[in-house]
Amino acid sequence: MLDTTNDNAFVAFDHVQKSYDGEVLVVKDLNLAMPKGEFLTMLGPSGSGKTTCLMMLAGFETATHGEIRLGGKEINNIPPHKRGIGMVFQNYALFPHMTVNENLAFPLEVRGLDKSDREAKVKRALEMVQMGEFGNRRPAQLSGGQQQRIALARALVFEPELVLMDEPLGALDKQLREHMQYEIKHLHESLGITVVYVTHDQSEALTMSDRVAVFDDGRIQQLAPPEDLYERPDNSFVAQFIGENNKLTGKVVALNNQTATVELPNGKKTEALAVNCGDIGSQTLLSIRPERVNIAAEGPNSTDAKVLELIYLGDHIRCRLDVHGNDEFVVKVPNSAGHEHLVAGQTTNVTWAPEDARALDPQ
Amino acid sequence: MSDAPADMSLMSPAQDAGRLTTKDGRPLKAALAAAEAQAKRKAFFLVLPLFLFVLITFVAPIGQLLHRSINNPGFTTHTDISSGTKTPIMVNIRDWFDANPAGTPPDEAAYEALAKDLVVLRELKAPGIVGTRINYERSGSRSLFTKTARKAAKLEPPYTEALLDIDEDWGDPQLWSVMRGASSAYTLNFYLAALDLTRDETGEIVSVNENRQVYVKLFTRTLVLSLLITFVCFVLAYPVAHLLATLPLRYSNLLMIFVLLPFWTSLLVRTTSWMVLLQSQGVVNDALVATGTIADDSRIQMMYNQTGTIIAMTHILLPFMILPLYSVMRPINPSYVRAARSLGATSWTAFRRIYFPQTIPGIGAGALLVFILAVGYYITPALVGGADGQLISNLIAFHMTKSLNWSLAAALAALLLGGVLVLYWLYDRLVGIDNLKLG
């Protein structure tokens, strides 16, 4: 992981704080360093401070405290138009009174490029997003997906090194959104630009990013590649925010290296990987991914489970169980040949490896 | 639906012989028309009361006014007030005018015809009315008619000498020119008068005496002042509307109340309070004198001149500019300007190229509204305008109520209406009326 005080980082937030009213900190002590060429996603629920961070980077909000650096230079006092950052807005913000060509030529025009240069670059940018024939249309004559492409082309046409995207796919339907995710990803790879992407859609974050910063309560809860985020969440917020997650609360009764023995409210004991659980005697929350639980099998941490509900989902069967008194315990049973056929109301047993149960902070 | 066989082959079996029909065999088009006719009837009856109201109280009077501007029967028909009977008058002189082209000097036959007509007038007790009609275009004519008509019955030939004996003005070629114009009920002379033009003895259109040219000057002044007021309103309203549009809703609602507050007070009260403020012994001058900004003997004259009209009318018409601007600015997403800034535009460029063009429909609507209201404004210039702050509407009111020359008033009003329509047309050509956004 990168050192947040690294001076070589392309984008760096150094102890940045932001308050709008002087009473509540929206962003609390943000530290972040990004190398050139990275695709970093800020992910978090609404109100977590991710958009504020993006706006501070773009220059539309000023940091109350701390330093923001771009390419090693402090940019706190540089106005937005001198930062040279491309930005894609949530609602695209295509200028409605201009044609697509004029929209794309705008950043080049204000930079004083002559007409032939402008036309060549606009043409190239439109072709890049496969919108070459739409140059003379107005934004209102385009579909949502087409507008999205134009907004992308406009943010890229002046060849910025850093591009910010504020929930750019939020208004598109699911299929188009997934398609655009790949396109943005491919553009990022082929152009070698640095991207900061804001979203509240975790699957979008996992699909596209090199690293994801999970925001909550004005702080980065975890900054890690998508894999780590899902497989190895640092705390219970991340575990619950990313993917599906079974929760068991309990108390740490023994600690042995990485293994914690946790006593559950029903008096039973189970073993888990000690990640963020405190000392003996402290409360903890066990996080177990549904696909890491084996059903009707023998193994460690075996316990009885009553089947409450079965939902058929095609490739797998979603099975809700009562495990250790938690009646929201979900297990995904793959719909493979010869899989266990369960019936609601029956009692079976479940098992999971101790390293798949992560003992985290109790929230 | 086409009857071509090629089309029929594409149709489903449920459609018979190439025409879509309903289940019971009626043609679908007829069924649809019948279904829609009811909705149309309903819509018509919903607007009918307002339609009739507008027709009776608005369209008809305007039509009558336009008719009045080209028609004045004062010299051709006498209407008895009590019985309502209409009697043609001045028939002999009209025959003489018809027989002799314009510019012919009046001969004995003309004077004889005139004398006979004056006798009829005397019997009808109408010389005053006829005299007034001529008086519109040649002052002093009313007394000439009444005086002469009293003695008309006793006149003896030769009538030329007899009439000139009563008053030498009967020989005035201008009088004869005016009478010739008035001898037809339908005339464009009122429009000529409204444009400071008149006909000379030979019927040629010429400008009136320089010291009697008022209307063109007043039209110009109305136009210039209205444009100035519109511009001042725009300059004052644009930042306010922008502030209103960008503030959080709870603050902007409060400020909007302040903008609308003047609407809740009577126009007369607002205008009089400007008089209190602006007069030479008023609040503003007193304050300036008290602070030593100006000397007591050089108080600024802000009332009873154009300054007063401009200040008071700008204040009164300001909301009409703010509201359309606000309604256009409110939905403009701040991300447009942000996008422009992030694309490298300075705040001035972002305003000029991105924000301003999106507010043009509001500017157009506000300017048109304020301008049209200003052009026809009456009460404020009447109260605070003094002599040189009067607008054309004040003169129209003068002719309606004081001089009672309704035809001239109607002609002036029609010219004003025409001017506004021309401006509206120009606006449509330049900006496009579809771009108008009132709220």
Coordinates of N, CA, C and O in Angstrom, one line a residue, chain A residues 72-130:
Chain A
G72 N 2.5 17.0 -7.2 CA 3.5 17.5 -6.3 C 3.3 18.9 -5.9 O 4.0 19.5 -5.0
K73 N 2.3 19.6 -6.6 CA 2.1 21.1 -6.3 C 0.9 21.2 -5.5 O -0.2 20.6 -5.8
E74 N 0.9 22.1 -4.5 CA -0.3 22.3 -3.7 C -1.3 23.1 -4.6 O -0.9 24.1 -5.3
I75 N -2.5 22.7 -4.6 CA -3.5 23.3 -5.5 C -4.7 23.9 -4.7 O -5.7 24.4 -5.3
N76 N -4.5 24.0 -3.4 CA -5.6 24.6 -2.6 C -6.1 25.9 -3.1 O -7.3 26.2 -3.1
N77 N -5.2 26.8 -3.5 CA -5.6 28.1 -3.9 C -5.6 28.4 -5.4 O -5.6 29.5 -5.9
I78 N -5.6 27.3 -6.2 CA -5.6 27.4 -7.6 C -7.1 27.3 -8.1 O -7.8 26.4 -7.7
P79 N -7.6 28.3 -8.8 CA -9.0 28.2 -9.3 C -9.2 27.0 -10.2 O -8.3 26.6 -10.8
P80 N -10.5 26.5 -10.3 CA -10.8 25.3 -11.0 C -10.3 25.3 -12.5 O -9.8 24.3 -13.0
H81 N -10.4 26.5 -13.1 CA -10.1 26.5 -14.5 C -8.6 26.4 -14.8 O -8.2 26.2 -15.9
K82 N -7.8 26.6 -13.8 CA -6.3 26.5 -14.0 C -5.8 25.1 -13.5 O -4.6 24.9 -13.6
R83 N -6.7 24.3 -13.1 CA -6.2 23.0 -12.6 C -6.0 22.0 -13.7 O -5.3 21.0 -13.5
G84 N -6.7 22.2 -14.8 CA -6.5 21.3 -15.9 C -7.0 19.9 -15.6 O -6.4 18.9 -16.1
I85 N -8.1 19.8 -14.9 CA -8.7 18.5 -14.5 C -10.0 18.3 -15.3 O -10.8 19.2 -15.4
G86 N -10.1 17.2 -16.0 CA -11.3 16.9 -16.7 C -12.4 16.4 -15.7 O -12.0 15.7 -14.8
M87 N -13.6 16.7 -16.0 CA -14.6 16.3 -15.1 C -15.9 15.8 -15.8 O -16.4 16.5 -16.7
V88 N -16.4 14.7 -15.4 CA -17.7 14.2 -15.9 C -18.7 14.3 -14.8 O -18.5 13.8 -13.7
F89 N -19.8 15.1 -15.0 CA -20.8 15.3 -14.0 C -21.9 14.3 -14.0 O -22.2 13.6 -15.0
Q90 N -22.6 14.2 -12.9 CA -23.7 13.3 -12.7 C -24.7 13.4 -13.7 O -25.2 12.4 -14.3
N91 N -25.1 14.7 -14.0 CA -26.2 14.9 -15.0 C -25.6 15.3 -16.3 O -26.2 15.9 -17.2
Y92 N -24.3 15.0 -16.5 CA -23.6 15.2 -17.8 C -23.2 16.7 -18.0 O -22.1 17.0 -18.5
A93 N -24.1 17.6 -17.6 CA -23.8 19.1 -17.7 C -23.4 19.4 -19.1 O -22.5 20.3 -19.3
L94 N -24.0 18.8 -20.2 CA -23.7 19.2 -21.5 C -24.4 20.6 -21.8 O -25.6 20.7 -21.4
F95 N -23.8 21.5 -22.4 CA -24.4 22.8 -22.6 C -25.5 22.7 -23.6 O -25.3 22.4 -24.7
P96 N -26.7 23.0 -23.1 CA -27.9 22.7 -23.9 C -28.0 23.6 -25.1 O -28.7 23.2 -26.1
H97 N -27.4 24.8 -25.1 CA -27.5 25.7 -26.2 C -26.4 25.5 -27.3 O -26.3 26.3 -28.2
M98 N -25.6 24.5 -27.1 CA -24.5 24.3 -28.1 C -24.7 22.9 -28.7 O -25.2 22.0 -28.0
T99 N -24.2 22.7 -29.9 CA -24.2 21.4 -30.5 C -23.1 20.6 -29.8 O -22.3 21.1 -29.0
V100 N -23.1 19.3 -30.1 CA -22.1 18.4 -29.6 C -20.7 18.9 -30.0 O -19.8 19.0 -29.1
N101 N -20.5 19.3 -31.2 CA -19.2 19.8 -31.6 C -18.8 21.0 -30.8 O -17.6 21.1 -30.4
E102 N -19.8 21.9 -30.6 CA -19.4 23.1 -29.9 C -19.1 22.8 -28.4 O -18.2 23.5 -27.8
N103 N -19.9 21.9 -27.9 CA -19.6 21.4 -26.5 C -18.1 20.9 -26.4 O -17.4 21.3 -25.5
L104 N -17.7 20.1 -27.4 CA -16.4 19.6 -27.3 C -15.3 20.6 -27.6 O -14.2 20.5 -27.1
A105 N -15.7 21.5 -28.5 CA -14.7 22.6 -28.8 C -14.5 23.6 -27.7 O -13.4 24.2 -27.7
F106 N -15.5 23.7 -26.8 CA -15.4 24.7 -25.8 C -14.1 24.7 -25.0 O -13.4 25.7 -24.9
P107 N -13.7 23.6 -24.4 CA -12.4 23.6 -23.6 C -11.2 23.9 -24.5 O -10.2 24.5 -24.0
L108 N -11.3 23.6 -25.8 CA -10.1 23.9 -26.7 C -10.1 25.4 -27.0 O -9.1 26.0 -27.1
E109 N -11.4 25.9 -27.2 CA -11.5 27.3 -27.5 C -11.0 28.2 -26.4 O -10.2 29.2 -26.7
V110 N -11.4 27.9 -25.2 CA -10.9 28.8 -24.1 C -9.4 28.6 -23.8 O -8.8 29.4 -23.2
R111 N -8.8 27.6 -24.4 CA -7.4 27.4 -24.3 C -6.7 28.1 -25.5 O -5.5 27.9 -25.6
G112 N -7.5 28.7 -26.4 CA -6.9 29.4 -27.5 C -6.4 28.6 -28.6 O -5.5 29.1 -29.4
L113 N -6.9 27.4 -28.8 CA -6.4 26.6 -30.0 C -7.0 27.1 -31.2 O -8.2 27.6 -31.2
D114 N -6.3 27.0 -32.3 CA -7.0 27.6 -33.6 C -7.9 26.5 -34.1 O -8.0 25.4 -33.7
K115 N -8.7 27.0 -35.1 CA -9.9 26.3 -35.6 C -9.5 24.9 -36.1 O -10.2 23.9 -35.7
S116 N -8.5 24.8 -36.9 CA -8.2 23.4 -37.5 C -7.8 22.4 -36.4 O -8.2 21.3 -36.5
D117 N -7.0 22.9 -35.5 CA -6.6 22.0 -34.3 C -7.8 21.5 -33.6 O -8.0 20.4 -33.2
R118 N -8.7 22.5 -33.3 CA -9.9 22.2 -32.6 C -10.7 21.1 -33.3 O -11.1 20.1 -32.7
E119 N -10.9 21.3 -34.6 CA -11.8 20.4 -35.3 C -11.2 19.0 -35.3 O -11.9 18.0 -35.2
A120 N -9.9 18.9 -35.5 CA -9.2 17.6 -35.5 C -9.4 16.9 -34.2 O -9.7 15.7 -34.1
K121 N -9.2 17.7 -33.1 CA -9.3 17.1 -31.8 C -10.7 16.6 -31.4 O -10.9 15.6 -30.9
V122 N -11.6 17.5 -31.8 CA -13.1 17.2 -31.6 C -13.4 15.9 -32.3 O -14.1 15.0 -31.8
K123 N -13.0 15.8 -33.6 CA -13.3 14.6 -34.4 C -12.7 13.4 -33.7 O -13.4 12.4 -33.6
R124 N -11.5 13.5 -33.3 CA -10.8 12.3 -32.7 C -11.5 11.9 -31.4 O -11.8 10.7 -31.2
A125 N -11.9 12.9 -30.6 CA -12.5 12.6 -29.3 C -13.9 11.9 -29.6 O -14.3 11.0 -28.9
L126 N -14.6 12.4 -30.6 CA -15.9 11.8 -30.9 C -15.8 10.4 -31.4 O -16.6 9.5 -31.1
E127 N -14.7 10.2 -32.2 CA -14.5 8.8 -32.7 C -14.1 7.9 -31.6 O -14.5 6.7 -31.6
M128 N -13.4 8.4 -30.6 CA -13.0 7.6 -29.5 C -14.2 7.0 -28.7 O -14.1 5.9 -28.2
V129 N -15.3 7.8 -28.7 CA -16.5 7.3 -28.0 C -17.5 6.8 -29.0 O -18.7 6.7 -28.6
Q130 N -17.1 6.6 -30.2 CA -18.0 6.1 -31.2 C -19.2 7.0 -31.5 O -20.3 6.5 -31.6

